[in-house]
Short mmCIF file of C-alpha atoms and ligand atoms in Angstrom, two decimals:
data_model
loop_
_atom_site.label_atom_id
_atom_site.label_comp_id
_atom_site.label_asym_id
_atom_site.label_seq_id
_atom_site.Cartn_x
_atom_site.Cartn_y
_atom_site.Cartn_z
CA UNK A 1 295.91 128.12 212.43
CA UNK A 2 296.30 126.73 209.21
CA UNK A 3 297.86 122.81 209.49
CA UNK A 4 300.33 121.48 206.70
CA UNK A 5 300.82 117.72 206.57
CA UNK A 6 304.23 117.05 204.23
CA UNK A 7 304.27 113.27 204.09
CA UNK A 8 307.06 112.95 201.65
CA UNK A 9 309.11 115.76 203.09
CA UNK A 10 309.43 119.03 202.16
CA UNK A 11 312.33 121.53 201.53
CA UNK A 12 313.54 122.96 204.20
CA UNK A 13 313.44 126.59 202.99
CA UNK A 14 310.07 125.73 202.18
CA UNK A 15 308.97 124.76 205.60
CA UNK A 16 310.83 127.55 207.17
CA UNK A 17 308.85 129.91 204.83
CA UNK A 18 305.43 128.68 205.51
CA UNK A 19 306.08 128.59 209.71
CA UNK A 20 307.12 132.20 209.44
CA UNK A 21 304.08 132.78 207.24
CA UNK A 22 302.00 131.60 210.29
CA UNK A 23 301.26 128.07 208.97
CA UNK A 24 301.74 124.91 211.38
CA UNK A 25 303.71 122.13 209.15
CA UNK A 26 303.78 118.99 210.07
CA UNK A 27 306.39 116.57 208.62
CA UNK A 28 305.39 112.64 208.53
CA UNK A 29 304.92 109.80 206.64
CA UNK A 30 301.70 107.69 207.21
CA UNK A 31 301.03 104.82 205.69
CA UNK A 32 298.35 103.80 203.37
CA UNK A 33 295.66 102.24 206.30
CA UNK A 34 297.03 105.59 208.89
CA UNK A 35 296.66 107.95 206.30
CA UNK A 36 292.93 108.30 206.00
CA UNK A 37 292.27 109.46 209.87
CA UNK A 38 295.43 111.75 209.97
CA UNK A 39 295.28 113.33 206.58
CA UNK A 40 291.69 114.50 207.76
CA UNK A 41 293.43 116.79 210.41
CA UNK A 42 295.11 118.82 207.97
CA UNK A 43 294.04 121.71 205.55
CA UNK A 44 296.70 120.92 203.20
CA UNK A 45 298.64 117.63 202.46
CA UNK A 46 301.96 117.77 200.54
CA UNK A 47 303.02 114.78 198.94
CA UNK A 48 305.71 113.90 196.26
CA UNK A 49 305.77 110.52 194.85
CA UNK A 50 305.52 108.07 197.34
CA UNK A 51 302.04 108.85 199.22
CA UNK A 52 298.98 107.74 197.40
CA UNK A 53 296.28 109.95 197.89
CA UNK A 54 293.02 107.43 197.08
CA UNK A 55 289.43 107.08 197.56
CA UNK A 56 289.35 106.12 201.35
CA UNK A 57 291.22 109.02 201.86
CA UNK A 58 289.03 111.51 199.98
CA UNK A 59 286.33 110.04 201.76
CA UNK A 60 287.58 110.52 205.17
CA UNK A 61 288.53 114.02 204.78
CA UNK A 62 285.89 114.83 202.83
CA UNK A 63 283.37 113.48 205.60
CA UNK A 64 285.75 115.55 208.23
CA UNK A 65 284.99 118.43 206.36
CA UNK A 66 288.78 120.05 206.77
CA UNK A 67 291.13 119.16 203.81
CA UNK A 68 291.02 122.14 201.22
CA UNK A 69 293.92 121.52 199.21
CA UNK A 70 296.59 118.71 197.89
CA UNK A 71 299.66 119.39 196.73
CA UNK A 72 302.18 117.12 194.56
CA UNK A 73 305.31 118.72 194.60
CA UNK A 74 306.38 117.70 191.23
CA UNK A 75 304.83 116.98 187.69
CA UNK A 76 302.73 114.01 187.70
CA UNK A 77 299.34 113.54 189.62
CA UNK A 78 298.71 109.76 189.18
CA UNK A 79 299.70 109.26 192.77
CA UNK A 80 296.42 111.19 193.59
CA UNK A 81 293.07 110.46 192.98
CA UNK A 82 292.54 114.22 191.73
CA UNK A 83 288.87 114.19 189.56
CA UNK A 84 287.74 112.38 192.84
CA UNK A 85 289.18 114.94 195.05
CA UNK A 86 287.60 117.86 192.97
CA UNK A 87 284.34 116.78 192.86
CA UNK A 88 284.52 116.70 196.76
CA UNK A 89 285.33 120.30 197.00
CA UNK A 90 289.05 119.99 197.74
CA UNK A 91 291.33 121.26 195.32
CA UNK A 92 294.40 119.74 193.60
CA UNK A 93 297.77 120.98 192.50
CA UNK A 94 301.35 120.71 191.50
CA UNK A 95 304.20 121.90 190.18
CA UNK A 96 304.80 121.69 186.66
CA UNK A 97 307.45 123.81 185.82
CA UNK A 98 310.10 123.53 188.68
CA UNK A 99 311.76 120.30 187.83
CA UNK A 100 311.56 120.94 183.71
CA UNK A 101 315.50 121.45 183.35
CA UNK A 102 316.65 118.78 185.59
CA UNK A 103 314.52 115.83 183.90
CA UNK A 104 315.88 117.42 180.97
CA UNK A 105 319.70 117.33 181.98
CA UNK A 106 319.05 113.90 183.27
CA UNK A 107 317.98 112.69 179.80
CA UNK A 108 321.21 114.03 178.24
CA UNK A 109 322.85 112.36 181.20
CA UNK A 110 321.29 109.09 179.66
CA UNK A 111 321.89 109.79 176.21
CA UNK A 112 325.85 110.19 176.69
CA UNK A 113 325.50 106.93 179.02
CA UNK A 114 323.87 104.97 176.27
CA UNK A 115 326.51 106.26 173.18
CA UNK A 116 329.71 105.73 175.35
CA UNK A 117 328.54 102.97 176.95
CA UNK A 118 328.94 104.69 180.82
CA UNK A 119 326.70 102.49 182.66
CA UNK A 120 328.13 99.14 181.27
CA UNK A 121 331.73 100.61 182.06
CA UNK A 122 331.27 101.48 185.50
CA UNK A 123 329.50 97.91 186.44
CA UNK A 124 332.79 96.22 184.82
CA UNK A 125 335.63 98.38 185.86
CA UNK A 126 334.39 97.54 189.74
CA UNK A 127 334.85 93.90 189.05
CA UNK A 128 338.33 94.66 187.56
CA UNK A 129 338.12 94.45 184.45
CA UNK A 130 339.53 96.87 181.42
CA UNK A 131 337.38 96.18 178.28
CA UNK A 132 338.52 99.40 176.09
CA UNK A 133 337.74 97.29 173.07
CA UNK A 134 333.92 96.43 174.20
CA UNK A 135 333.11 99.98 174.49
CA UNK A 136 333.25 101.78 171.06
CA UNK A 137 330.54 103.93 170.97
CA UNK A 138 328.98 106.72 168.98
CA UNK A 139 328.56 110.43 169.20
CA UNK A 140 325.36 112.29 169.66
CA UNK A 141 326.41 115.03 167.19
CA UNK A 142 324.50 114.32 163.32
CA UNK A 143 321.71 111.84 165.51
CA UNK A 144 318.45 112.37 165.19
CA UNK A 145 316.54 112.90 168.29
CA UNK A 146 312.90 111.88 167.98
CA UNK A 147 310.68 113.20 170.90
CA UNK A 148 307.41 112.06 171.82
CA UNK A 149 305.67 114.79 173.92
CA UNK A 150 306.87 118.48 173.43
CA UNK A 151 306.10 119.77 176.67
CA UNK A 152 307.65 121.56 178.71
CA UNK A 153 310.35 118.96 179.15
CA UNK A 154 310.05 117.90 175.19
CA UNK A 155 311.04 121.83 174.88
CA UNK A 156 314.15 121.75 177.39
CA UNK A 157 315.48 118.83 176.08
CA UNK A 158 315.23 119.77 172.36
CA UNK A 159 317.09 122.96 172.55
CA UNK A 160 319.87 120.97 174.63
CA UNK A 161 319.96 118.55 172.09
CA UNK A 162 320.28 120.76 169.34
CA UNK A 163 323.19 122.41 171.01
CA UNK A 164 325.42 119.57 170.74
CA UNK A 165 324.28 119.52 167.22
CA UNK A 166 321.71 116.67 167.44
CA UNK A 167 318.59 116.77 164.83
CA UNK A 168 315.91 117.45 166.69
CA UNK A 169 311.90 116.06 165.71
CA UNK A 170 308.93 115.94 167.61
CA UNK A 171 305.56 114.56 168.13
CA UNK A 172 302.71 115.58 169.69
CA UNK A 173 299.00 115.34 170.44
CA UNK A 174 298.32 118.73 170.18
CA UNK A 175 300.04 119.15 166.54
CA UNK A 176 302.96 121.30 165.83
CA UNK A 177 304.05 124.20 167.80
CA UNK A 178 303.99 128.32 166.85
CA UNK A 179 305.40 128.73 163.31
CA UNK A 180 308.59 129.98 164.95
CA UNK A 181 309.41 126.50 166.64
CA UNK A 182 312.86 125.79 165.34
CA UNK A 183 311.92 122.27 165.70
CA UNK A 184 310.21 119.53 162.53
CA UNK A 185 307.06 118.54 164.16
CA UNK A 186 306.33 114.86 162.44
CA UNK A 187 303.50 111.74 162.51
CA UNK A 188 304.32 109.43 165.13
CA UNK A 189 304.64 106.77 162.55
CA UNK A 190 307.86 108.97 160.75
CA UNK A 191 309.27 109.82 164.18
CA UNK A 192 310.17 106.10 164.33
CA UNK A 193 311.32 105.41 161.20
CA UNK A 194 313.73 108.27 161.43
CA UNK A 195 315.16 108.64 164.92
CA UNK A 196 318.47 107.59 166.20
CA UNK A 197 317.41 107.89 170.06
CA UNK A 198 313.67 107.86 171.08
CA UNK A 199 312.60 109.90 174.10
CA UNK A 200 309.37 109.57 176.22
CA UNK A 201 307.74 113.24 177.60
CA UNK A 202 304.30 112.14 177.38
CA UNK A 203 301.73 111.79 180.51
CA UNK A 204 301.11 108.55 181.63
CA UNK A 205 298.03 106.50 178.89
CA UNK A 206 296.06 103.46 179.35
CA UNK A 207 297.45 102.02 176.84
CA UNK A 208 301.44 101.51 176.01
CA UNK A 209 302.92 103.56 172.66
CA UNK A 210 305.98 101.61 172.49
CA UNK A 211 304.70 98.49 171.80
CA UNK A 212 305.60 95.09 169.52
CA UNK A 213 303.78 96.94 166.52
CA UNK A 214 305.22 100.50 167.32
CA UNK A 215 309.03 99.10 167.88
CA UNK A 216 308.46 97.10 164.40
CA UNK A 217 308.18 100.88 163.02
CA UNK A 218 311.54 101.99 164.53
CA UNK A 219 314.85 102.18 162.87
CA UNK A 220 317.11 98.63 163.86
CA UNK A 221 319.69 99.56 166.41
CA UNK A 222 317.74 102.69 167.96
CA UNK A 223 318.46 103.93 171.32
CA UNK A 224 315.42 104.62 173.48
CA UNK A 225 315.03 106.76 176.98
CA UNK A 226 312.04 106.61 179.39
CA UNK A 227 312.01 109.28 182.42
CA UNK A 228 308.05 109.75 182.06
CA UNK A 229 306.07 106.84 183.05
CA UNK A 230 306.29 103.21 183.29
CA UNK A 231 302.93 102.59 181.63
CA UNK A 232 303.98 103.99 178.30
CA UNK A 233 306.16 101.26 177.41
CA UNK A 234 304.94 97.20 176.66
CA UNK A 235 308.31 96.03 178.83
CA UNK A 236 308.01 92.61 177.95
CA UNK A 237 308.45 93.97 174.34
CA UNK A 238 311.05 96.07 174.94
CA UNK A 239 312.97 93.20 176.72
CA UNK A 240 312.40 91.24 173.62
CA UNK A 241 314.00 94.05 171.31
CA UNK A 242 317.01 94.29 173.50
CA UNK A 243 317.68 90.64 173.34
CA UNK A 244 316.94 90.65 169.36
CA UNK A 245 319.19 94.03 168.99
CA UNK A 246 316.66 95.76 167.38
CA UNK A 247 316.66 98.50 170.00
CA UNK A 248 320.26 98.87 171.09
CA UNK A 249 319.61 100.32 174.69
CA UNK A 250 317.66 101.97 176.81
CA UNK A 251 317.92 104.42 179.64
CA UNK A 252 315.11 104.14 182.69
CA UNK A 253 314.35 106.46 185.21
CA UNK A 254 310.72 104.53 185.67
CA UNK A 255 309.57 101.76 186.59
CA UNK A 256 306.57 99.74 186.96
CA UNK A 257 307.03 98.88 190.62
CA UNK A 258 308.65 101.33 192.47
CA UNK A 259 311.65 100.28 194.02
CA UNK A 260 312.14 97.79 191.44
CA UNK A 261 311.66 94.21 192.24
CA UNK A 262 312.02 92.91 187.95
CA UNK A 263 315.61 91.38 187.82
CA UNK A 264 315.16 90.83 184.19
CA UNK A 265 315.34 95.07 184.46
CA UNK A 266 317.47 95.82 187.21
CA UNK A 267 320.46 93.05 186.11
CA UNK A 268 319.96 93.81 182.22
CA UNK A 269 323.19 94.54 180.81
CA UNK A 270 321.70 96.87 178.50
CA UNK A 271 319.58 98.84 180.67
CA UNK A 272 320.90 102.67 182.07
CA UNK A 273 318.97 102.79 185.35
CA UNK A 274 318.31 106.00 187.60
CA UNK A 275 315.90 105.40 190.80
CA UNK A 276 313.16 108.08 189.54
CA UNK A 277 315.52 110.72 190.28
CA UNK A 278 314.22 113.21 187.11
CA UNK A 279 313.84 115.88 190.02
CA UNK A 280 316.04 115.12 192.29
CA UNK A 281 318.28 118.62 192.16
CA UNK A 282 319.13 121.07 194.32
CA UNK A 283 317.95 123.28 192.36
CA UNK A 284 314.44 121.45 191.46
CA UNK A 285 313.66 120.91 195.05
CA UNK A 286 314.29 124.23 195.83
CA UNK A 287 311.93 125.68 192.98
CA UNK A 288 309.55 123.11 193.91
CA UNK A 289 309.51 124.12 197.69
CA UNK A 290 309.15 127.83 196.13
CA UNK A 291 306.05 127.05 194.42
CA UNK A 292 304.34 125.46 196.88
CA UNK A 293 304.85 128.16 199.61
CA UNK A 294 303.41 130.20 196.37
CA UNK A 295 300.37 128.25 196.07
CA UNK A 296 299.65 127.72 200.09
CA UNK A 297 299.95 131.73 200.42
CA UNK A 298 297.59 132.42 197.43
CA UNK A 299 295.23 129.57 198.60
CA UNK A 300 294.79 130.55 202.54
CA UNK A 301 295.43 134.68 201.91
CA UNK A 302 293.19 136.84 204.12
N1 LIG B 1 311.37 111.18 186.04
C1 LIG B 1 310.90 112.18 186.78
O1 LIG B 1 311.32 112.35 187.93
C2 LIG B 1 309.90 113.12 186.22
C3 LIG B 1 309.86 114.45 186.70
C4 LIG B 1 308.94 115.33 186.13
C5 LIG B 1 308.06 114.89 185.14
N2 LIG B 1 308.09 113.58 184.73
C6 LIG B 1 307.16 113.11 183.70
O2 LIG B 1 307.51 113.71 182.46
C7 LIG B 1 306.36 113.75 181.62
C8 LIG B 1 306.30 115.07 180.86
O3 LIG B 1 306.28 116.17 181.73
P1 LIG B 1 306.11 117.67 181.17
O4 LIG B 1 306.26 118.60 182.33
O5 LIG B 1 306.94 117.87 179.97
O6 LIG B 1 304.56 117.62 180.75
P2 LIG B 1 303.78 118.62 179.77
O7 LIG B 1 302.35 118.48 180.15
O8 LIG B 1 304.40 119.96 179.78
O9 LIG B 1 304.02 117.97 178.33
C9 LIG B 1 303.42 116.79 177.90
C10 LIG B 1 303.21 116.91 176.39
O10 LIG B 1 302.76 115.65 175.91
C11 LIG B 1 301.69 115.88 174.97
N3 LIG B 1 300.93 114.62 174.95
C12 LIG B 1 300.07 114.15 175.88
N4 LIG B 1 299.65 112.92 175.55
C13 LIG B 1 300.27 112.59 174.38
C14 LIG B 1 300.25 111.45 173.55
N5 LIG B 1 299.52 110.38 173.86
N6 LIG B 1 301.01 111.47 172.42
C15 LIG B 1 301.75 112.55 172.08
N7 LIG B 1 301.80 113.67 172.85
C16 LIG B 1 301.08 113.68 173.99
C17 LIG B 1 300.96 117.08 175.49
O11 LIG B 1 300.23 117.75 174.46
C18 LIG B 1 302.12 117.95 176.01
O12 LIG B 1 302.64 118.82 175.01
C19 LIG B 1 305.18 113.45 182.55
O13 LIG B 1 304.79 112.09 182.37
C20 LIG B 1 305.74 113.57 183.93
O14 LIG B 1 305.07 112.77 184.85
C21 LIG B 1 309.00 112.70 185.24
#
């Protein structure tokens, strides 16, 4: 029989699915020195975000000879050493395409926090207080929304935008998109000199692109959102922007360390904060249990 290890939990449509399929599923979290030994039990391991899949872990399963396939349910695979994996014969996936719409709705979520000032309000009106005057904000409608990454997310996001009659530009490594892309694909450079709000959809890089040299670039009093990764933004100089009022605020869905230990971040007052919850729907984490019943079927069909 086929053995499932789902350290990070899985839907539980999804593990319903894959027993009546025949599969055994096993639901439990190991930690980082159990994980080698158990993982190497299993043909497939399911993780989300929390379980690093390393080296030592590779190595053990590898040497075991039994572990065929990872799984991240979800987007990004920097929680799992996947080139290593590959070259030792066991194959790595995910699942792109599930979560698109909620990371999407999530960013609009932040946008309208940031103009009307929602995340301030709700921290003050618990401690009593009725600051109507402190909270004129903006509207979305006329900004310009400058995207960097037009991905499937980018995508999602833009056509939301542009339905509550936000501008909509984008950049991207891969250049512009098919000639019938509504949206203005732009430099990087004019991205920042134009846009009202600044949105992250990029994969995590090496290096930061919002940096003391990049934020110089932007317009004064931007707005910027992060709900990719941590490592694209220098924090220390987007702290420093905050406090100057050059960027006006910023929404966060990731962080560096993950729960958050930076007070400077977590007791900013201009700081919208969300605990990496991008994917955290219903209806994401019942797409994302879909697909990976999907891929498990296709992987282990007789
Ligand atoms: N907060 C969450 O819970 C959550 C959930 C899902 C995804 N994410 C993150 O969102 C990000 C985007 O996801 P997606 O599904 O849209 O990915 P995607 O692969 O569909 O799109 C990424 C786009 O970025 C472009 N790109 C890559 N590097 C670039 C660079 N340096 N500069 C400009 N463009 C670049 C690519 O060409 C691509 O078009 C990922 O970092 C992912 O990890 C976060």
């Amino acid at each position: 029989m086929v053995r499932i290890l789902a350290t990070d939990g899985i839907e539980s449509s999804a593990a319903k699915a894959l027993t009546d399929l025949g599969f055994e599923v096993v639901q439990q979290f190991y930690n980082e020195n159990e994980l080698p030994a158990r993982a190497a039990e299993y043909d497939v391991v399911v993780v989300r975000s929390a379980t690093k899949i390393r080296k030592p872990v590779i190595d053990e399963a590898a040497k075991a000879g039994k572990l065929k396939l990872i799984i991240r349910g979800g987007v990004g695979i920097d929680n799992i050493d996947a080139e290593y994996a590959k070259e030792k014969g066991i194959d790595v996936q995910n699942t792109p395409k599930a979560s698109s719409a909620s990371v999407a709705e999530l960013v609009m979520a932040h946008m309208f926090s940031l103009a009307r000032f929602i995340y301030d309000a709700n921290v003050t009106m618990r401690a009593g207080k009725w600051e109507k005057k402190r909270y004129e904000g903006i509207e979305l409608s006329g900004k310009t929304l400058g995207l960097i990454g037009m991905g499937r997310i980018g995508r999602c996001i833009a056509n939301m935008a542009t339905g509550i009659g936000m501008k909509v530009i984008y950049t991207d490594i891969t250049g512009h998109l098919p000639i019938n892309e509504p949206h203005a694909f732009v430099t990087q450079d004019e991205l920042l000199a134009r846009a009202d709000f600044i949105s992250m959809h990029v994969p995590a890089t090496d290096k930061p692109i919002i940096t003391v040299e990049t934020i110089s670039k932007m317009k004064n009093g931007v707005y910027l959102i992060n709900t990719a990764r941590a490592a694209l933004l220098d924090i220390e100089a987007v702290l420093t922007a905050l406090d100057s009022g050059k960027i006006t605020a910023i929404a966060l869905d990731v962080f560096n360390e993950e729960p958050i230990k930076d007070t400077r971040i977590s007791t900013h007052p201009k700081i919208s904060m969300t605990p990496h919850i991008g994917a955290a729907t219903a209806e994401a984490q019942l797409r994302i249990g879909e697909d990976i019943v999907q891929i498990i079927s296709e992987k282990f069909k007789s």
